[in-house]
Amino acid sequence: MPYFTHQGDRLFYREQGDGPPLLVLPGNTASSACHLGELSHFGQRYRTIGLDFLGTGQSARVASWPHNWWAAGASAAVTLLDHLGIERCIVMGTSGGAAAALLMALDAPGRVRAVIADSEVARFPAAALQVLLMDRNQRSEGQRAFWEQAHGDDWEQVVDADTAMLASYLPTGIDYFDGRLGKISCPVLLTASLTDSLLPAVAPQLCQMAQQIAQSQLFLVNAGNHPLMWTRPDEFRMAADAFLVACGGA
């Protein structure tokens, strides 16, 4: 099975296709198992790699997640590139994985050719975070099925660990990038649904993010939900494919 070690923990990844490397980063309570559609589609032209972050999917479980889980995920993704002998790649992330992708561009700029950041904002105010965590308590049948697909029988441990990590931000809310987006030098495509029910102030936040990133493009769809990648896959893939070609991909 494809594993590598990051800071003493065993992490899982999967690959599909050949060509320029494209790394896919899942959201907080997702895993590479949720991205088989992306691996199939983009794997037709790219060496597409899906990562299971620490504590998720088939990666090692930990009792508590790092406070800045997204930065830890970005660091693990760089270690995966080292393991695979990849110098630079395009990074595609959705939701929390998009935050990790943008943090890779900030913290390891020499390793990132371009970023596709789907369905993520720069700030999650405390009030919006509280609503998200209250929704977690309901755990609908659809959520349970999604999490079991992503992680297996112990999905509740994964969700509980993520919930505890997010709850640690309740006093202040989350500022994923600490005002540093203007330092990103690679091309970035930001995508989202204008009707995303999870993200707070999605349109103004995405516009502000695009204004800060010099080589940015913004693709918004007035339909779908969270994330755009899965709720409007045709529109997302159309925009992503065009961006990848423009960045010199296959």
Coordinates of C-alpha atoms in Angstrom, one line a residue:
M1 CA 0.0 0.0 0.0
P2 CA 1.3 3.5 -0.7
Y3 CA 2.4 5.1 2.6
F4 CA 5.0 7.5 3.6
T5 CA 6.2 8.8 7.0
H6 CA 5.9 12.4 8.2
Q7 CA 7.2 13.4 11.6
G8 CA 6.9 9.8 12.8
D9 CA 3.3 9.3 11.5
R10 CA 2.4 6.9 8.7
L11 CA 0.3 8.7 6.0
F12 CA -1.6 7.2 3.1
Y13 CA -1.8 8.4 -0.5
R14 CA -3.2 7.1 -3.8
E15 CA -2.2 7.9 -7.4
Q16 CA -3.8 7.7 -10.9
G17 CA -2.5 8.7 -14.3
D18 CA 0.7 10.0 -15.9
G19 CA 1.9 13.5 -16.8
P20 CA 2.6 16.6 -14.8
P21 CA 2.0 16.1 -11.1
L22 CA -1.2 17.3 -9.6
L23 CA -1.7 17.0 -5.9
V24 CA -5.3 16.8 -4.5
L25 CA -5.9 17.8 -0.9
P26 CA -9.3 16.9 0.8
G27 CA -11.2 18.9 3.3
N28 CA -11.2 18.5 7.1
T29 CA -13.4 15.4 7.4
A30 CA -12.9 14.0 3.9
S31 CA -10.1 11.8 2.5
S32 CA -8.7 10.7 -0.8
A33 CA -11.4 8.1 -1.0
C34 CA -13.9 11.0 -1.6
H35 CA -11.8 12.2 -4.5
L36 CA -11.9 9.2 -6.8
G37 CA -13.9 11.2 -9.3
E38 CA -11.1 13.9 -9.4
L39 CA -8.4 11.2 -9.7
S40 CA -10.2 9.6 -12.6
H41 CA -10.9 12.9 -14.4
F42 CA -7.6 14.7 -14.0
G43 CA -5.7 11.4 -14.1
Q44 CA -6.4 11.3 -17.8
R45 CA -3.8 14.0 -18.3
Y46 CA -1.9 14.3 -15.0
R47 CA -0.1 12.2 -12.4
T48 CA -2.9 12.8 -9.9
I49 CA -2.1 12.2 -6.3
G50 CA -4.6 12.2 -3.4
L51 CA -3.4 12.5 0.2
D52 CA -5.0 11.4 3.4
F53 CA -4.1 14.0 6.0
L54 CA -3.0 12.9 9.5
G55 CA -5.9 11.4 11.4
T56 CA -8.1 10.8 8.3
G57 CA -8.8 8.1 5.7
Q58 CA -6.2 5.4 5.9
S59 CA -3.6 7.5 7.6
A60 CA -2.5 7.1 11.2
R61 CA -5.1 8.1 13.9
V62 CA -4.2 10.6 16.6
A63 CA -6.1 11.4 19.8
S64 CA -6.0 15.1 19.1
W65 CA -5.3 17.0 15.9
P66 CA -2.7 19.8 15.7
H67 CA -4.2 23.2 16.5
N68 CA -3.2 24.6 13.1
W69 CA -4.3 21.5 11.3
W70 CA -4.1 23.1 7.8
A71 CA -0.5 24.2 8.2
A72 CA 0.4 20.7 9.5
G73 CA -1.3 19.3 6.4
A74 CA 0.6 21.6 4.1
S75 CA 3.9 20.4 5.7
A76 CA 2.8 16.8 5.3
A77 CA 2.1 17.4 1.6
V78 CA 5.6 18.8 1.0
T79 CA 7.0 15.6 2.7
L80 CA 4.9 13.6 0.3
L81 CA 6.4 15.4 -2.7
D82 CA 9.9 14.6 -1.3
H83 CA 8.9 10.9 -0.9
L84 CA 7.7 10.8 -4.5
G85 CA 10.7 12.7 -5.9
I86 CA 8.5 15.6 -7.2
E87 CA 10.2 19.0 -7.2
R88 CA 7.2 21.1 -8.1
C89 CA 3.5 20.4 -8.7
I90 CA 0.1 22.0 -9.1
V91 CA -2.0 21.7 -5.9
M92 CA -5.7 21.4 -5.9
G93 CA -7.6 21.6 -2.6
T94 CA -11.2 21.9 -1.6
S95 CA -12.6 23.4 1.7
G96 CA -9.9 22.9 4.4
G97 CA -7.7 21.3 1.8
A98 CA -7.8 24.5 -0.2
A99 CA -6.5 26.3 2.9
A100 CA -3.7 23.8 3.1
A101 CA -3.0 24.3 -0.7
L102 CA -2.7 28.1 -0.3
L103 CA -0.5 27.6 2.8
M104 CA 1.8 25.4 0.7
A105 CA 2.1 28.3 -1.8
L106 CA 3.0 30.6 1.1
D107 CA 5.3 28.3 3.1
A108 CA 7.0 26.3 0.3
P109 CA 6.7 28.5 -2.8
G110 CA 9.4 26.7 -4.6
R111 CA 7.4 23.5 -4.6
V112 CA 4.1 24.9 -6.0
R113 CA 3.6 25.7 -9.6
A114 CA -0.1 26.8 -9.2
V115 CA -3.0 26.4 -6.9
I116 CA -6.7 25.6 -7.5
A117 CA -8.5 26.5 -4.2
D118 CA -12.1 25.4 -4.2
S119 CA -14.8 26.5 -1.7
E120 CA -12.6 28.1 1.0
V121 CA -12.6 31.6 2.5
A122 CA -9.8 33.5 4.4
R123 CA -11.7 33.9 7.6
F124 CA -14.3 31.9 9.5
P125 CA -15.8 34.2 12.2
A126 CA -16.6 32.7 15.6
A127 CA -20.4 33.0 15.1
A128 CA -20.3 31.1 11.8
L129 CA -18.0 28.5 13.4
Q130 CA -20.4 27.9 16.2
V131 CA -23.2 27.3 13.7
L132 CA -21.0 24.8 11.9
L133 CA -20.2 22.9 15.1
M134 CA -23.9 22.8 16.1
D135 CA -24.7 21.3 12.8
R136 CA -22.1 18.6 13.4
N137 CA -24.0 17.5 16.5
Q138 CA -27.0 16.5 14.3
R139 CA -25.0 14.1 12.1
S140 CA -27.6 13.4 9.4
E141 CA -27.7 10.1 7.6
G142 CA -26.0 11.7 4.6
Q143 CA -23.1 13.0 6.8
R144 CA -22.7 9.6 8.4
A145 CA -22.6 7.8 5.0
F146 CA -20.0 10.4 3.7
W147 CA -17.8 10.0 6.8
E148 CA -17.9 6.2 6.8
Q149 CA -16.9 6.2 3.1
A150 CA -14.0 8.6 3.9
H151 CA -12.7 6.9 7.0
G152 CA -14.2 3.5 7.7
D153 CA -15.9 2.2 10.8
D154 CA -14.0 4.6 13.2
W155 CA -15.3 7.7 11.4
E156 CA -16.8 9.1 14.6
Q157 CA -13.3 9.3 16.2
V158 CA -12.1 11.3 13.1
V159 CA -15.1 13.7 13.2
D160 CA -14.8 14.2 17.0
A161 CA -11.1 15.0 16.7
D162 CA -11.8 17.6 13.9
T163 CA -14.6 19.1 15.9
A164 CA -12.4 19.5 19.0
M165 CA -9.7 21.1 16.9
L166 CA -12.3 23.6 15.3
A167 CA -13.8 24.3 18.8
S168 CA -10.4 25.5 20.0
Y169 CA -10.9 28.5 17.6
L170 CA -14.3 29.5 19.0
P171 CA -13.0 32.4 21.1
T172 CA -11.5 34.1 18.0
G173 CA -12.7 32.5 14.9
I174 CA -10.3 31.2 12.2
D175 CA -7.9 33.4 10.2
Y176 CA -6.3 30.8 7.9
F177 CA -3.6 33.0 6.3
D178 CA -2.9 35.7 8.8
G179 CA -3.1 38.5 6.2
R180 CA -0.3 36.8 4.0
L181 CA -2.2 36.1 0.8
G182 CA -0.5 39.0 -1.0
K183 CA 2.8 37.1 -0.7
I184 CA 1.6 34.2 -3.0
S185 CA 3.5 34.5 -6.2
C186 CA 2.2 31.5 -8.3
P187 CA -1.1 31.5 -10.3
V188 CA -4.2 30.8 -8.3
L189 CA -7.7 29.8 -9.3
L190 CA -10.3 30.5 -6.6
T191 CA -13.7 28.7 -7.2
A192 CA -16.9 28.6 -5.2
S193 CA -20.7 28.5 -5.3
L194 CA -22.5 31.7 -4.5
T195 CA -25.1 29.6 -2.8
D196 CA -22.6 27.7 -0.5
S197 CA -24.5 27.2 2.7
L198 CA -21.3 26.5 4.8
L199 CA -19.0 29.4 3.9
P200 CA -19.7 32.9 5.5
A201 CA -19.9 35.9 3.2
V202 CA -18.5 33.8 0.3
A203 CA -18.7 36.4 -2.5
P204 CA -17.1 39.3 -0.7
Q205 CA -14.5 37.1 0.9
L206 CA -13.5 35.5 -2.4
C207 CA -13.3 38.8 -4.1
Q208 CA -11.1 40.2 -1.3
M209 CA -8.8 37.1 -1.6
A210 CA -8.6 37.5 -5.4
Q211 CA -7.6 41.2 -5.0
Q212 CA -4.7 40.2 -2.7
I213 CA -3.2 37.5 -4.9
A214 CA -1.4 39.0 -7.9
Q215 CA -1.9 36.1 -10.3
S216 CA -5.4 35.1 -9.3
Q217 CA -8.5 34.2 -11.2
L218 CA -12.0 33.9 -9.6
F219 CA -14.7 31.5 -10.8
L220 CA -18.1 31.8 -9.0
V221 CA -21.2 29.8 -9.9
N222 CA -24.7 30.9 -8.9
A223 CA -25.8 27.4 -8.1
G224 CA -24.5 24.4 -6.2
N225 CA -23.4 24.2 -2.6
H226 CA -20.4 23.1 -0.6
P227 CA -18.0 22.3 -2.2
L228 CA -18.4 23.4 -5.7
M229 CA -16.1 20.6 -6.9
W230 CA -18.8 18.0 -6.0
T231 CA -22.1 19.9 -6.2
R232 CA -21.4 21.4 -9.7
P233 CA -18.6 19.1 -11.0
D234 CA -19.1 19.9 -14.7
E235 CA -18.6 23.7 -14.2
F236 CA -15.8 23.2 -11.8
R237 CA -13.9 20.8 -14.1
M238 CA -14.4 23.2 -17.1
A239 CA -12.8 26.0 -15.1
A240 CA -10.1 23.8 -13.6
D241 CA -9.2 22.3 -17.0
A242 CA -8.8 25.7 -18.7
F243 CA -6.7 27.0 -15.8
L244 CA -4.4 23.9 -15.9
V245 CA -3.8 24.3 -19.6
A246 CA -3.0 28.0 -19.1
C247 CA -0.5 27.1 -16.4
G248 CA 1.3 24.8 -18.9
G249 CA -0.3 21.6 -17.9
A250 CA -1.2 18.8 -20.3

